[in-house]
Each structure stands twice: as C-alpha cells, then as structure tokens.
mmCIF file with all atom_site columns, C-alpha atoms in Angstrom:
data_model
loop_
_atom_site.group_PDB
_atom_site.id
_atom_site.type_symbol
_atom_site.label_atom_id
_atom_site.label_alt_id
_atom_site.label_comp_id
_atom_site.label_asym_id
_atom_site.label_entity_id
_atom_site.label_seq_id
_atom_site.pdbx_PDB_ins_code
_atom_site.Cartn_x
_atom_site.Cartn_y
_atom_site.Cartn_z
_atom_site.occupancy
_atom_site.B_iso_or_equiv
_atom_site.pdbx_formal_charge
_atom_site.auth_seq_id
_atom_site.auth_comp_id
_atom_site.auth_asym_id
_atom_site.auth_atom_id
_atom_site.pdbx_PDB_model_num
ATOM 1   C CA . UNK A 1 1   ? -22.019 45.943 10.605 1.00 0.00 ? 22  UNK A CA 1
ATOM 2   C CA . UNK A 1 2   ? -25.372 45.885 12.367 1.00 0.00 ? 23  UNK A CA 1
ATOM 3   C CA . UNK A 1 3   ? -24.654 47.430 15.787 1.00 0.00 ? 24  UNK A CA 1
ATOM 4   C CA . UNK A 1 4   ? -26.368 46.018 18.889 1.00 0.00 ? 25  UNK A CA 1
ATOM 5   C CA . UNK A 1 5   ? -26.265 47.723 22.246 1.00 0.00 ? 26  UNK A CA 1
ATOM 6   C CA . UNK A 1 6   ? -27.351 45.664 25.266 1.00 0.00 ? 27  UNK A CA 1
ATOM 7   C CA . UNK A 1 7   ? -27.916 46.888 28.790 1.00 0.00 ? 28  UNK A CA 1
ATOM 8   C CA . UNK A 1 8   ? -27.224 46.354 31.542 1.00 0.00 ? 29  UNK A CA 1
ATOM 9   C CA . UNK A 1 9   ? -23.851 44.648 30.977 1.00 0.00 ? 30  UNK A CA 1
ATOM 10  C CA . UNK A 1 10  ? -23.864 43.136 34.392 1.00 0.00 ? 31  UNK A CA 1
ATOM 11  C CA . UNK A 1 11  ? -26.668 42.654 36.860 1.00 0.00 ? 32  UNK A CA 1
ATOM 12  C CA . UNK A 1 12  ? -26.687 41.037 40.244 1.00 0.00 ? 33  UNK A CA 1
ATOM 13  C CA . UNK A 1 13  ? -30.020 40.609 41.887 1.00 0.00 ? 34  UNK A CA 1
ATOM 14  C CA . UNK A 1 14  ? -31.799 38.558 44.479 1.00 0.00 ? 35  UNK A CA 1
ATOM 15  C CA . UNK A 1 15  ? -34.112 35.724 43.864 1.00 0.00 ? 36  UNK A CA 1
ATOM 16  C CA . UNK A 1 16  ? -37.673 36.918 43.380 1.00 0.00 ? 37  UNK A CA 1
ATOM 17  C CA . UNK A 1 17  ? -36.740 40.261 41.865 1.00 0.00 ? 38  UNK A CA 1
ATOM 18  C CA . UNK A 1 18  ? -37.821 41.343 38.389 1.00 0.00 ? 39  UNK A CA 1
ATOM 19  C CA . UNK A 1 19  ? -35.069 41.636 35.809 1.00 0.00 ? 40  UNK A CA 1
ATOM 20  C CA . UNK A 1 20  ? -35.376 43.598 32.556 1.00 0.00 ? 41  UNK A CA 1
ATOM 21  C CA . UNK A 1 21  ? -32.727 43.233 29.865 1.00 0.00 ? 42  UNK A CA 1
ATOM 22  C CA . UNK A 1 22  ? -32.648 45.614 26.928 1.00 0.00 ? 43  UNK A CA 1
ATOM 23  C CA . UNK A 1 23  ? -31.494 45.394 23.396 1.00 0.00 ? 44  UNK A CA 1
ATOM 24  C CA . UNK A 1 24  ? -31.118 48.360 21.063 1.00 0.00 ? 45  UNK A CA 1
ATOM 25  C CA . UNK A 1 25  ? -30.309 47.754 17.436 1.00 0.00 ? 46  UNK A CA 1
ATOM 26  C CA . UNK A 1 26  ? -28.334 50.576 15.875 1.00 0.00 ? 47  UNK A CA 1
ATOM 27  C CA . UNK A 1 27  ? -28.802 49.796 12.297 1.00 0.00 ? 48  UNK A CA 1
ATOM 28  C CA . UNK A 1 28  ? -31.283 48.058 10.049 1.00 0.00 ? 49  UNK A CA 1
ATOM 29  C CA . UNK A 1 29  ? -32.248 44.383 10.264 1.00 0.00 ? 50  UNK A CA 1
ATOM 30  C CA . UNK A 1 30  ? -35.313 42.286 9.972  1.00 0.00 ? 51  UNK A CA 1
ATOM 31  C CA . UNK A 1 31  ? -34.739 39.578 12.603 1.00 0.00 ? 52  UNK A CA 1
ATOM 32  C CA . UNK A 1 32  ? -33.846 39.840 16.273 1.00 0.00 ? 53  UNK A CA 1
ATOM 33  C CA . UNK A 1 33  ? -32.849 36.934 18.467 1.00 0.00 ? 54  UNK A CA 1
ATOM 34  C CA . UNK A 1 34  ? -32.485 36.462 22.201 1.00 0.00 ? 55  UNK A CA 1
ATOM 35  C CA . UNK A 1 35  ? -30.104 33.715 23.392 1.00 0.00 ? 56  UNK A CA 1
ATOM 36  C CA . UNK A 1 36  ? -29.044 32.537 26.803 1.00 0.00 ? 57  UNK A CA 1
ATOM 37  C CA . UNK A 1 37  ? -25.602 31.039 27.359 1.00 0.00 ? 58  UNK A CA 1
ATOM 38  C CA . UNK A 1 38  ? -24.433 28.836 30.303 1.00 0.00 ? 59  UNK A CA 1
ATOM 39  C CA . UNK A 1 39  ? -21.540 26.520 30.703 1.00 0.00 ? 60  UNK A CA 1
ATOM 40  C CA . UNK A 1 40  ? -23.820 23.515 31.035 1.00 0.00 ? 61  UNK A CA 1
ATOM 41  C CA . UNK A 1 41  ? -26.259 24.222 28.197 1.00 0.00 ? 62  UNK A CA 1
ATOM 42  C CA . UNK A 1 42  ? -24.352 26.420 25.775 1.00 0.00 ? 63  UNK A CA 1
ATOM 43  C CA . UNK A 1 43  ? -26.168 28.938 23.661 1.00 0.00 ? 64  UNK A CA 1
ATOM 44  C CA . UNK A 1 44  ? -29.953 28.365 23.814 1.00 0.00 ? 65  UNK A CA 1
ATOM 45  C CA . UNK A 1 45  ? -32.347 30.210 21.574 1.00 0.00 ? 66  UNK A CA 1
ATOM 46  C CA . UNK A 1 46  ? -35.156 31.772 23.698 1.00 0.00 ? 67  UNK A CA 1
ATOM 47  C CA . UNK A 1 47  ? -37.167 33.668 21.170 1.00 0.00 ? 68  UNK A CA 1
ATOM 48  C CA . UNK A 1 48  ? -36.799 35.421 17.815 1.00 0.00 ? 69  UNK A CA 1
ATOM 49  C CA . UNK A 1 49  ? -38.677 38.112 16.006 1.00 0.00 ? 70  UNK A CA 1
ATOM 50  C CA . UNK A 1 50  ? -39.086 38.800 12.310 1.00 0.00 ? 71  UNK A CA 1
ATOM 51  C CA . UNK A 1 51  ? -40.175 42.373 11.491 1.00 0.00 ? 72  UNK A CA 1
ATOM 52  C CA . UNK A 1 52  ? -40.959 42.942 15.192 1.00 0.00 ? 73  UNK A CA 1
ATOM 53  C CA . UNK A 1 53  ? -43.312 39.919 15.322 1.00 0.00 ? 74  UNK A CA 1
ATOM 54  C CA . UNK A 1 54  ? -42.457 37.016 17.645 1.00 0.00 ? 75  UNK A CA 1
ATOM 55  C CA . UNK A 1 55  ? -42.068 33.960 15.372 1.00 0.00 ? 76  UNK A CA 1
ATOM 56  C CA . UNK A 1 56  ? -40.879 31.243 17.807 1.00 0.00 ? 77  UNK A CA 1
ATOM 57  C CA . UNK A 1 57  ? -40.820 31.427 21.553 1.00 0.00 ? 78  UNK A CA 1
ATOM 58  C CA . UNK A 1 58  ? -40.608 27.702 22.164 1.00 0.00 ? 79  UNK A CA 1
ATOM 59  C CA . UNK A 1 59  ? -37.203 28.227 23.827 1.00 0.00 ? 80  UNK A CA 1
ATOM 60  C CA . UNK A 1 60  ? -38.583 30.479 26.564 1.00 0.00 ? 81  UNK A CA 1
ATOM 61  C CA . UNK A 1 61  ? -38.133 28.381 29.669 1.00 0.00 ? 82  UNK A CA 1
ATOM 62  C CA . UNK A 1 62  ? -41.462 29.143 31.388 1.00 0.00 ? 83  UNK A CA 1
ATOM 63  C CA . UNK A 1 63  ? -44.020 31.816 32.086 1.00 0.00 ? 84  UNK A CA 1
ATOM 64  C CA . UNK A 1 64  ? -41.585 33.759 34.154 1.00 0.00 ? 85  UNK A CA 1
ATOM 65  C CA . UNK A 1 65  ? -39.916 34.818 30.929 1.00 0.00 ? 86  UNK A CA 1
ATOM 66  C CA . UNK A 1 66  ? -41.411 37.321 28.464 1.00 0.00 ? 87  UNK A CA 1
ATOM 67  C CA . UNK A 1 67  ? -39.992 39.282 25.507 1.00 0.00 ? 88  UNK A CA 1
ATOM 68  C CA . UNK A 1 68  ? -41.330 42.267 23.605 1.00 0.00 ? 89  UNK A CA 1
ATOM 69  C CA . UNK A 1 69  ? -40.279 44.179 20.562 1.00 0.00 ? 90  UNK A CA 1
ATOM 70  C CA . UNK A 1 70  ? -42.468 47.263 20.381 1.00 0.00 ? 91  UNK A CA 1
ATOM 71  C CA . UNK A 1 71  ? -40.576 48.715 17.404 1.00 0.00 ? 92  UNK A CA 1
ATOM 72  C CA . UNK A 1 72  ? -37.593 48.000 15.204 1.00 0.00 ? 93  UNK A CA 1
ATOM 73  C CA . UNK A 1 73  ? -35.186 49.885 17.534 1.00 0.00 ? 94  UNK A CA 1
ATOM 74  C CA . UNK A 1 74  ? -35.870 48.187 20.851 1.00 0.00 ? 95  UNK A CA 1
ATOM 75  C CA . UNK A 1 75  ? -36.527 44.873 22.491 1.00 0.00 ? 96  UNK A CA 1
ATOM 76  C CA . UNK A 1 76  ? -36.748 43.704 26.113 1.00 0.00 ? 97  UNK A CA 1
ATOM 77  C CA . UNK A 1 77  ? -36.428 40.398 27.851 1.00 0.00 ? 98  UNK A CA 1
ATOM 78  C CA . UNK A 1 78  ? -38.078 40.294 31.202 1.00 0.00 ? 99  UNK A CA 1
ATOM 79  C CA . UNK A 1 79  ? -37.810 37.683 33.989 1.00 0.00 ? 100 UNK A CA 1
ATOM 80  C CA . UNK A 1 80  ? -40.303 37.855 36.773 1.00 0.00 ? 101 UNK A CA 1
ATOM 81  C CA . UNK A 1 81  ? -39.684 36.519 39.382 1.00 0.00 ? 102 UNK A CA 1
ATOM 82  C CA . UNK A 1 82  ? -36.027 35.645 38.871 1.00 0.00 ? 103 UNK A CA 1
ATOM 83  C CA . UNK A 1 83  ? -34.442 32.479 40.170 1.00 0.00 ? 104 UNK A CA 1
ATOM 84  C CA . UNK A 1 84  ? -30.812 31.447 40.745 1.00 0.00 ? 105 UNK A CA 1
ATOM 85  C CA . UNK A 1 85  ? -30.955 29.037 37.801 1.00 0.00 ? 106 UNK A CA 1
ATOM 86  C CA . UNK A 1 86  ? -31.631 32.004 35.510 1.00 0.00 ? 107 UNK A CA 1
ATOM 87  C CA . UNK A 1 87  ? -27.997 33.113 36.066 1.00 0.00 ? 108 UNK A CA 1
ATOM 88  C CA . UNK A 1 88  ? -26.448 33.209 32.649 1.00 0.00 ? 109 UNK A CA 1
ATOM 89  C CA . UNK A 1 89  ? -25.204 35.549 29.861 1.00 0.00 ? 110 UNK A CA 1
ATOM 90  C CA . UNK A 1 90  ? -28.119 36.787 27.764 1.00 0.00 ? 111 UNK A CA 1
ATOM 91  C CA . UNK A 1 91  ? -27.327 37.850 24.205 1.00 0.00 ? 112 UNK A CA 1
ATOM 92  C CA . UNK A 1 92  ? -29.317 39.761 21.747 1.00 0.00 ? 113 UNK A CA 1
ATOM 93  C CA . UNK A 1 93  ? -28.425 39.308 18.122 1.00 0.00 ? 114 UNK A CA 1
ATOM 94  C CA . UNK A 1 94  ? -29.532 40.803 14.767 1.00 0.00 ? 115 UNK A CA 1
ATOM 95  C CA . UNK A 1 95  ? -29.564 38.969 11.498 1.00 0.00 ? 116 UNK A CA 1
ATOM 96  C CA . UNK A 1 96  ? -28.342 40.602 8.345  1.00 0.00 ? 117 UNK A CA 1
ATOM 97  C CA . UNK A 1 97  ? -31.169 40.425 5.841  1.00 0.00 ? 118 UNK A CA 1
ATOM 98  C CA . UNK A 1 98  ? -28.867 39.662 2.856  1.00 0.00 ? 119 UNK A CA 1
ATOM 99  C CA . UNK A 1 99  ? -26.172 37.445 4.256  1.00 0.00 ? 120 UNK A CA 1
ATOM 100 C CA . UNK A 1 100 ? -27.972 35.666 7.093  1.00 0.00 ? 121 UNK A CA 1
ATOM 101 C CA . UNK A 1 101 ? -25.038 36.602 9.398  1.00 0.00 ? 122 UNK A CA 1
ATOM 102 C CA . UNK A 1 102 ? -25.877 37.139 13.076 1.00 0.00 ? 123 UNK A CA 1
ATOM 103 C CA . UNK A 1 103 ? -24.385 40.152 14.859 1.00 0.00 ? 124 UNK A CA 1
ATOM 104 C CA . UNK A 1 104 ? -24.337 39.797 18.581 1.00 0.00 ? 125 UNK A CA 1
ATOM 105 C CA . UNK A 1 105 ? -24.360 42.398 21.316 1.00 0.00 ? 126 UNK A CA 1
ATOM 106 C CA . UNK A 1 106 ? -21.824 42.052 24.056 1.00 0.00 ? 127 UNK A CA 1
ATOM 107 C CA . UNK A 1 107 ? -24.314 40.322 26.319 1.00 0.00 ? 128 UNK A CA 1
ATOM 108 C CA . UNK A 1 108 ? -25.883 40.978 29.708 1.00 0.00 ? 129 UNK A CA 1
ATOM 109 C CA . UNK A 1 109 ? -24.343 38.868 32.485 1.00 0.00 ? 130 UNK A CA 1
ATOM 110 C CA . UNK A 1 110 ? -27.066 38.102 35.041 1.00 0.00 ? 131 UNK A CA 1
ATOM 111 C CA . UNK A 1 111 ? -26.379 36.689 38.493 1.00 0.00 ? 132 UNK A CA 1
ATOM 112 C CA . UNK A 1 112 ? -29.379 35.785 40.696 1.00 0.00 ? 133 UNK A CA 1
ATOM 113 C CA . UNK A 1 113 ? -28.496 35.124 44.274 1.00 0.00 ? 134 UNK A CA 1
ATOM 114 C CA . UNK B 2 1   ? -30.901 14.407 21.612 1.00 0.00 ? 19  UNK B CA 1
ATOM 115 C CA . UNK B 2 2   ? -29.777 17.959 20.812 1.00 0.00 ? 20  UNK B CA 1
ATOM 116 C CA . UNK B 2 3   ? -30.604 19.336 17.399 1.00 0.00 ? 21  UNK B CA 1
ATOM 117 C CA . UNK B 2 4   ? -26.954 20.341 16.777 1.00 0.00 ? 22  UNK B CA 1
ATOM 118 C CA . UNK B 2 5   ? -24.194 18.319 18.380 1.00 0.00 ? 23  UNK B CA 1
ATOM 119 C CA . UNK B 2 6   ? -20.489 18.928 18.677 1.00 0.00 ? 24  UNK B CA 1
ATOM 120 C CA . UNK B 2 7   ? -17.677 17.290 20.605 1.00 0.00 ? 25  UNK B CA 1
ATOM 121 C CA . UNK B 2 8   ? -16.936 19.898 23.322 1.00 0.00 ? 26  UNK B CA 1
ATOM 122 C CA . UNK B 2 9   ? -13.228 19.021 23.455 1.00 0.00 ? 27  UNK B CA 1
ATOM 123 C CA . UNK B 2 10  ? -10.968 20.598 24.527 1.00 0.00 ? 28  UNK B CA 1
ATOM 124 C CA . UNK B 2 11  ? -8.719  20.031 21.623 1.00 0.00 ? 29  UNK B CA 1
ATOM 125 C CA . UNK B 2 12  ? -5.171  20.773 22.658 1.00 0.00 ? 30  UNK B CA 1
ATOM 126 C CA . UNK B 2 13  ? -2.775  21.099 19.712 1.00 0.00 ? 31  UNK B CA 1
ATOM 127 C CA . UNK B 2 14  ? 0.680   22.460 19.060 1.00 0.00 ? 32  UNK B CA 1
ATOM 128 C CA . UNK B 2 15  ? 1.225   25.482 16.846 1.00 0.00 ? 33  UNK B CA 1
ATOM 129 C CA . UNK B 2 16  ? 1.315   24.551 13.193 1.00 0.00 ? 34  UNK B CA 1
ATOM 130 C CA . UNK B 2 17  ? -0.939  21.483 13.614 1.00 0.00 ? 35  UNK B CA 1
ATOM 131 C CA . UNK B 2 18  ? -3.959  20.762 11.569 1.00 0.00 ? 36  UNK B CA 1
ATOM 132 C CA . UNK B 2 19  ? -7.144  20.222 13.463 1.00 0.00 ? 37  UNK B CA 1
ATOM 133 C CA . UNK B 2 20  ? -10.676 19.225 12.366 1.00 0.00 ? 38  UNK B CA 1
ATOM 134 C CA . UNK B 2 21  ? -14.028 19.653 14.093 1.00 0.00 ? 39  UNK B CA 1
ATOM 135 C CA . UNK B 2 22  ? -17.244 17.939 13.189 1.00 0.00 ? 40  UNK B CA 1
ATOM 136 C CA . UNK B 2 23  ? -20.871 18.852 13.879 1.00 0.00 ? 41  UNK B CA 1
ATOM 137 C CA . UNK B 2 24  ? -23.993 16.839 13.322 1.00 0.00 ? 42  UNK B CA 1
ATOM 138 C CA . UNK B 2 25  ? -27.517 18.089 12.958 1.00 0.00 ? 43  UNK B CA 1
ATOM 139 C CA . UNK B 2 26  ? -30.678 16.194 13.243 1.00 0.00 ? 44  UNK B CA 1
ATOM 140 C CA . UNK B 2 27  ? -33.261 18.306 11.288 1.00 0.00 ? 45  UNK B CA 1
ATOM 141 C CA . UNK B 2 28  ? -33.109 17.451 7.626  1.00 0.00 ? 46  UNK B CA 1
ATOM 142 C CA . UNK B 2 29  ? -35.062 20.578 6.875  1.00 0.00 ? 47  UNK B CA 1
ATOM 143 C CA . UNK B 2 30  ? -32.042 22.727 7.795  1.00 0.00 ? 48  UNK B CA 1
ATOM 144 C CA . UNK B 2 31  ? -31.040 24.908 4.927  1.00 0.00 ? 49  UNK B CA 1
ATOM 145 C CA . UNK B 2 32  ? -27.954 26.905 5.804  1.00 0.00 ? 50  UNK B CA 1
ATOM 146 C CA . UNK B 2 33  ? -24.992 26.397 7.970  1.00 0.00 ? 51  UNK B CA 1
ATOM 147 C CA . UNK B 2 34  ? -22.287 28.517 9.638  1.00 0.00 ? 52  UNK B CA 1
ATOM 148 C CA . UNK B 2 35  ? -19.258 28.352 11.857 1.00 0.00 ? 53  UNK B CA 1
ATOM 149 C CA . UNK B 2 36  ? -18.922 31.005 14.562 1.00 0.00 ? 54  UNK B CA 1
ATOM 150 C CA . UNK B 2 37  ? -15.989 31.734 16.770 1.00 0.00 ? 55  UNK B CA 1
ATOM 151 C CA . UNK B 2 38  ? -16.321 32.798 20.423 1.00 0.00 ? 56  UNK B CA 1
ATOM 152 C CA . UNK B 2 39  ? -13.415 34.084 22.527 1.00 0.00 ? 57  UNK B CA 1
ATOM 153 C CA . UNK B 2 40  ? -13.471 33.789 26.256 1.00 0.00 ? 58  UNK B CA 1
ATOM 154 C CA . UNK B 2 41  ? -16.091 36.142 27.789 1.00 0.00 ? 59  UNK B CA 1
ATOM 155 C CA . UNK B 2 42  ? -16.887 37.653 24.424 1.00 0.00 ? 60  UNK B CA 1
ATOM 156 C CA . UNK B 2 43  ? -19.805 37.371 22.027 1.00 0.00 ? 61  UNK B CA 1
ATOM 157 C CA . UNK B 2 44  ? -19.830 34.898 19.151 1.00 0.00 ? 62  UNK B CA 1
ATOM 158 C CA . UNK B 2 45  ? -18.715 36.152 15.746 1.00 0.00 ? 63  UNK B CA 1
ATOM 159 C CA . UNK B 2 46  ? -19.125 34.703 12.300 1.00 0.00 ? 64  UNK B CA 1
ATOM 160 C CA . UNK B 2 47  ? -16.089 32.781 11.089 1.00 0.00 ? 65  UNK B CA 1
ATOM 161 C CA . UNK B 2 48  ? -17.480 31.502 7.817  1.00 0.00 ? 66  UNK B CA 1
ATOM 162 C CA . UNK B 2 49  ? -20.561 30.304 6.076  1.00 0.00 ? 67  UNK B CA 1
ATOM 163 C CA . UNK B 2 50  ? -20.727 26.670 4.924  1.00 0.00 ? 68  UNK B CA 1
ATOM 164 C CA . UNK B 2 51  ? -21.712 26.069 1.292  1.00 0.00 ? 69  UNK B CA 1
ATOM 165 C CA . UNK B 2 52  ? -22.829 22.861 -0.280 1.00 0.00 ? 70  UNK B CA 1
ATOM 166 C CA . UNK B 2 53  ? -19.764 22.672 -2.494 1.00 0.00 ? 71  UNK B CA 1
ATOM 167 C CA . UNK B 2 54  ? -17.408 23.360 0.399  1.00 0.00 ? 72  UNK B CA 1
ATOM 168 C CA . UNK B 2 55  ? -15.488 26.592 0.859  1.00 0.00 ? 73  UNK B CA 1
ATOM 169 C CA . UNK B 2 56  ? -12.121 27.798 1.929  1.00 0.00 ? 74  UNK B CA 1
ATOM 170 C CA . UNK B 2 57  ? -10.959 30.942 3.547  1.00 0.00 ? 75  UNK B CA 1
ATOM 171 C CA . UNK B 2 58  ? -7.206  31.123 4.039  1.00 0.00 ? 76  UNK B CA 1
ATOM 172 C CA . UNK B 2 59  ? -6.319  28.379 6.549  1.00 0.00 ? 77  UNK B CA 1
ATOM 173 C CA . UNK B 2 60  ? -9.965  27.478 7.194  1.00 0.00 ? 78  UNK B CA 1
ATOM 174 C CA . UNK B 2 61  ? -11.967 24.969 5.181  1.00 0.00 ? 79  UNK B CA 1
ATOM 175 C CA . UNK B 2 62  ? -15.630 24.127 5.776  1.00 0.00 ? 80  UNK B CA 1
ATOM 176 C CA . UNK B 2 63  ? -17.475 21.194 4.352  1.00 0.00 ? 81  UNK B CA 1
ATOM 177 C CA . UNK B 2 64  ? -21.141 20.153 4.341  1.00 0.00 ? 82  UNK B CA 1
ATOM 178 C CA . UNK B 2 65  ? -22.421 16.605 3.918  1.00 0.00 ? 83  UNK B CA 1
ATOM 179 C CA . UNK B 2 66  ? -26.215 16.820 3.629  1.00 0.00 ? 84  UNK B CA 1
ATOM 180 C CA . UNK B 2 67  ? -26.667 13.055 3.236  1.00 0.00 ? 85  UNK B CA 1
ATOM 181 C CA . UNK B 2 68  ? -24.977 12.343 6.538  1.00 0.00 ? 86  UNK B CA 1
ATOM 182 C CA . UNK B 2 69  ? -26.116 15.614 8.068  1.00 0.00 ? 87  UNK B CA 1
ATOM 183 C CA . UNK B 2 70  ? -22.734 16.809 9.213  1.00 0.00 ? 88  UNK B CA 1
ATOM 184 C CA . UNK B 2 71  ? -20.552 19.849 8.889  1.00 0.00 ? 89  UNK B CA 1
ATOM 185 C CA . UNK B 2 72  ? -16.867 20.062 9.339  1.00 0.00 ? 90  UNK B CA 1
ATOM 186 C CA . UNK B 2 73  ? -14.303 22.765 9.942  1.00 0.00 ? 91  UNK B CA 1
ATOM 187 C CA . UNK B 2 74  ? -10.565 22.174 9.176  1.00 0.00 ? 92  UNK B CA 1
ATOM 188 C CA . UNK B 2 75  ? -7.945  24.554 10.469 1.00 0.00 ? 93  UNK B CA 1
ATOM 189 C CA . UNK B 2 76  ? -4.473  24.228 8.942  1.00 0.00 ? 94  UNK B CA 1
ATOM 190 C CA . UNK B 2 77  ? -1.250  25.591 10.346 1.00 0.00 ? 95  UNK B CA 1
ATOM 191 C CA . UNK B 2 78  ? -2.936  26.530 13.602 1.00 0.00 ? 96  UNK B CA 1
ATOM 192 C CA . UNK B 2 79  ? -1.829  29.715 15.386 1.00 0.00 ? 97  UNK B CA 1
ATOM 193 C CA . UNK B 2 80  ? -1.906  30.670 19.073 1.00 0.00 ? 98  UNK B CA 1
ATOM 194 C CA . UNK B 2 81  ? -4.590  33.158 18.125 1.00 0.00 ? 99  UNK B CA 1
ATOM 195 C CA . UNK B 2 82  ? -6.851  30.409 16.933 1.00 0.00 ? 100 UNK B CA 1
ATOM 196 C CA . UNK B 2 83  ? -7.512  29.377 20.549 1.00 0.00 ? 101 UNK B CA 1
ATOM 197 C CA . UNK B 2 84  ? -11.225 29.885 21.035 1.00 0.00 ? 102 UNK B CA 1
ATOM 198 C CA . UNK B 2 85  ? -14.519 28.006 21.043 1.00 0.00 ? 103 UNK B CA 1
ATOM 199 C CA . UNK B 2 86  ? -15.953 27.108 17.643 1.00 0.00 ? 104 UNK B CA 1
ATOM 200 C CA . UNK B 2 87  ? -19.703 27.017 17.365 1.00 0.00 ? 105 UNK B CA 1
ATOM 201 C CA . UNK B 2 88  ? -21.566 25.112 14.670 1.00 0.00 ? 106 UNK B CA 1
ATOM 202 C CA . UNK B 2 89  ? -24.821 26.911 13.632 1.00 0.00 ? 107 UNK B CA 1
ATOM 203 C CA . UNK B 2 90  ? -27.727 25.496 11.692 1.00 0.00 ? 108 UNK B CA 1
ATOM 204 C CA . UNK B 2 91  ? -30.534 27.568 10.178 1.00 0.00 ? 109 UNK B CA 1
ATOM 205 C CA . UNK B 2 92  ? -33.809 25.681 10.180 1.00 0.00 ? 110 UNK B CA 1
ATOM 206 C CA . UNK B 2 93  ? -35.521 27.635 7.447  1.00 0.00 ? 111 UNK B CA 1
ATOM 207 C CA . UNK B 2 94  ? -34.601 30.160 4.787  1.00 0.00 ? 112 UNK B CA 1
ATOM 208 C CA . UNK B 2 95  ? -31.423 32.191 5.142  1.00 0.00 ? 113 UNK B CA 1
ATOM 209 C CA . UNK B 2 96  ? -33.093 35.398 6.295  1.00 0.00 ? 114 UNK B CA 1
ATOM 210 C CA . UNK B 2 97  ? -36.197 34.240 8.186  1.00 0.00 ? 115 UNK B CA 1
ATOM 211 C CA . UNK B 2 98  ? -35.379 30.858 9.792  1.00 0.00 ? 116 UNK B CA 1
ATOM 212 C CA . UNK B 2 99  ? -34.465 29.678 13.248 1.00 0.00 ? 117 UNK B CA 1
ATOM 213 C CA . UNK B 2 100 ? -30.701 29.659 14.072 1.00 0.00 ? 118 UNK B CA 1
ATOM 214 C CA . UNK B 2 101 ? -29.648 26.838 16.366 1.00 0.00 ? 119 UNK B CA 1
ATOM 215 C CA . UNK B 2 102 ? -26.156 26.730 17.897 1.00 0.00 ? 120 UNK B CA 1
ATOM 216 C CA . UNK B 2 103 ? -24.188 23.703 18.903 1.00 0.00 ? 121 UNK B CA 1
ATOM 217 C CA . UNK B 2 104 ? -22.553 23.730 22.337 1.00 0.00 ? 122 UNK B CA 1
ATOM 218 C CA . UNK B 2 105 ? -19.197 24.523 20.808 1.00 0.00 ? 123 UNK B CA 1
ATOM 219 C CA . UNK B 2 106 ? -15.736 22.906 20.548 1.00 0.00 ? 124 UNK B CA 1
ATOM 220 C CA . UNK B 2 107 ? -12.903 24.403 22.510 1.00 0.00 ? 125 UNK B CA 1
ATOM 221 C CA . UNK B 2 108 ? -9.536  24.668 20.843 1.00 0.00 ? 126 UNK B CA 1
ATOM 222 C CA . UNK B 2 109 ? -6.334  25.459 22.673 1.00 0.00 ? 127 UNK B CA 1
ATOM 223 C CA . UNK B 2 110 ? -3.212  25.953 20.568 1.00 0.00 ? 128 UNK B CA 1
ATOM 224 C CA . UNK B 2 111 ? -0.004  25.618 22.549 1.00 0.00 ? 129 UNK B CA 1
ATOM 225 C CA . UNK B 2 112 ? 3.405   27.062 21.628 1.00 0.00 ? 130 UNK B CA 1
#
C-alpha cells in the first residue's frame, strides 16, 4: 500500500483565518490528488500533481485556495481567508503508478465558523 | 450536467438480495473506470477496476458499456457488511497520469 498521512485530522477555525492542510506520502507514487467532500457536492477534485508538478487546478474554487508540492514527500493545501462554505472533509490521495489505484488518507475535517 | 452521474439512492435491500447500480459519464475520452467503496466517516477504498470485457470478483460484477457511456456494478447475495456508499470513478486520460473524477455515490443499506 501507498501510505498517506494527513494532518490535522480535525480543525475548527473562525471565518477569515488561514487554514493549512498537510499531506505526507509514506511510500512512492507519481501522482497526488486533493479532493474535497461535502454532503451536497460529493467528492470534488481540487487539484492534482504528477511528479510534483501541478497538472490541473481547475477544481480549485477560487483564489483563496492554493496548493503546493515542494517535493515528493509533502504537499499542502492552504485556504486564506477561510469561509464557512469551505467546511468539508479534505482528502489527499496517491495514485499507484502501475495499477492506477488511488490510496486515500483518512482526511482532514474542517469546520469554519 | 456532472461529468459522472449516479443515482444517490438510498437503496434499501434485504440480506441475500441482488442489487445493481449504474453510473453514466459524459466525456468520451475517458479511458479507465473504477468502483470505490466508502464507509461512513471513512476514506474511499478501491472495490474493483472495470474492464472493457467485464469482470467479476466474488459476489461483485462490473460491466462497461463504452457506446452508451455507462458502468454498472452488480452485487449478488448482499450482506449486511455491504452497507456503504459506492462511488463510480472515471479516469479522463491514461491510467497513471489522467484526471480521476468521482460520481456522487450511491448509498446501499442492507437490512436483516
């Protein structure tokens, strides 16, 4: 399995605050995905990277959202400033190079008050 | 219109029943297809890939119809433990570089 560690697991913050979500792949991969899940909209693809390069960020809601992948072992998703409508579970996932299977982290549950 | 569409359900079935889910996709350039399972408050996990010729894994059968752009999942002899949300996933692009789009999911509840 490709392991994925996400932090924080839960975050509650106030509107206007900056939020940084982190993803740490444990083993090798070549693609990393950030998804957001809500009851209303399901799993939405925000952005994905191949070989640490952002390939498609068309799912990023607006300029308040940004994502980086400075190396193969770390990625961040930042929201600044946060709004209540950003409340969701944010998942990071790695794709197995050979099978195409996605391995998800346990998610970061964000609540913006 | 969403790129990947599923009936959200819920599907409520008794144990032992056979249940089928369909999923349609709009982008004809899609090249690979999957079914994922998500338990309540957990992350999605791969259930099975969907091959052009159809494939079976125990009680689960997946089919792909490229002409009509739909994918199906059949569960036979359903168990209580099959209760979950089933997510259809379409890869727009090659298997190891393309964009993976999820449907909203179909919820299955198997009752004793």
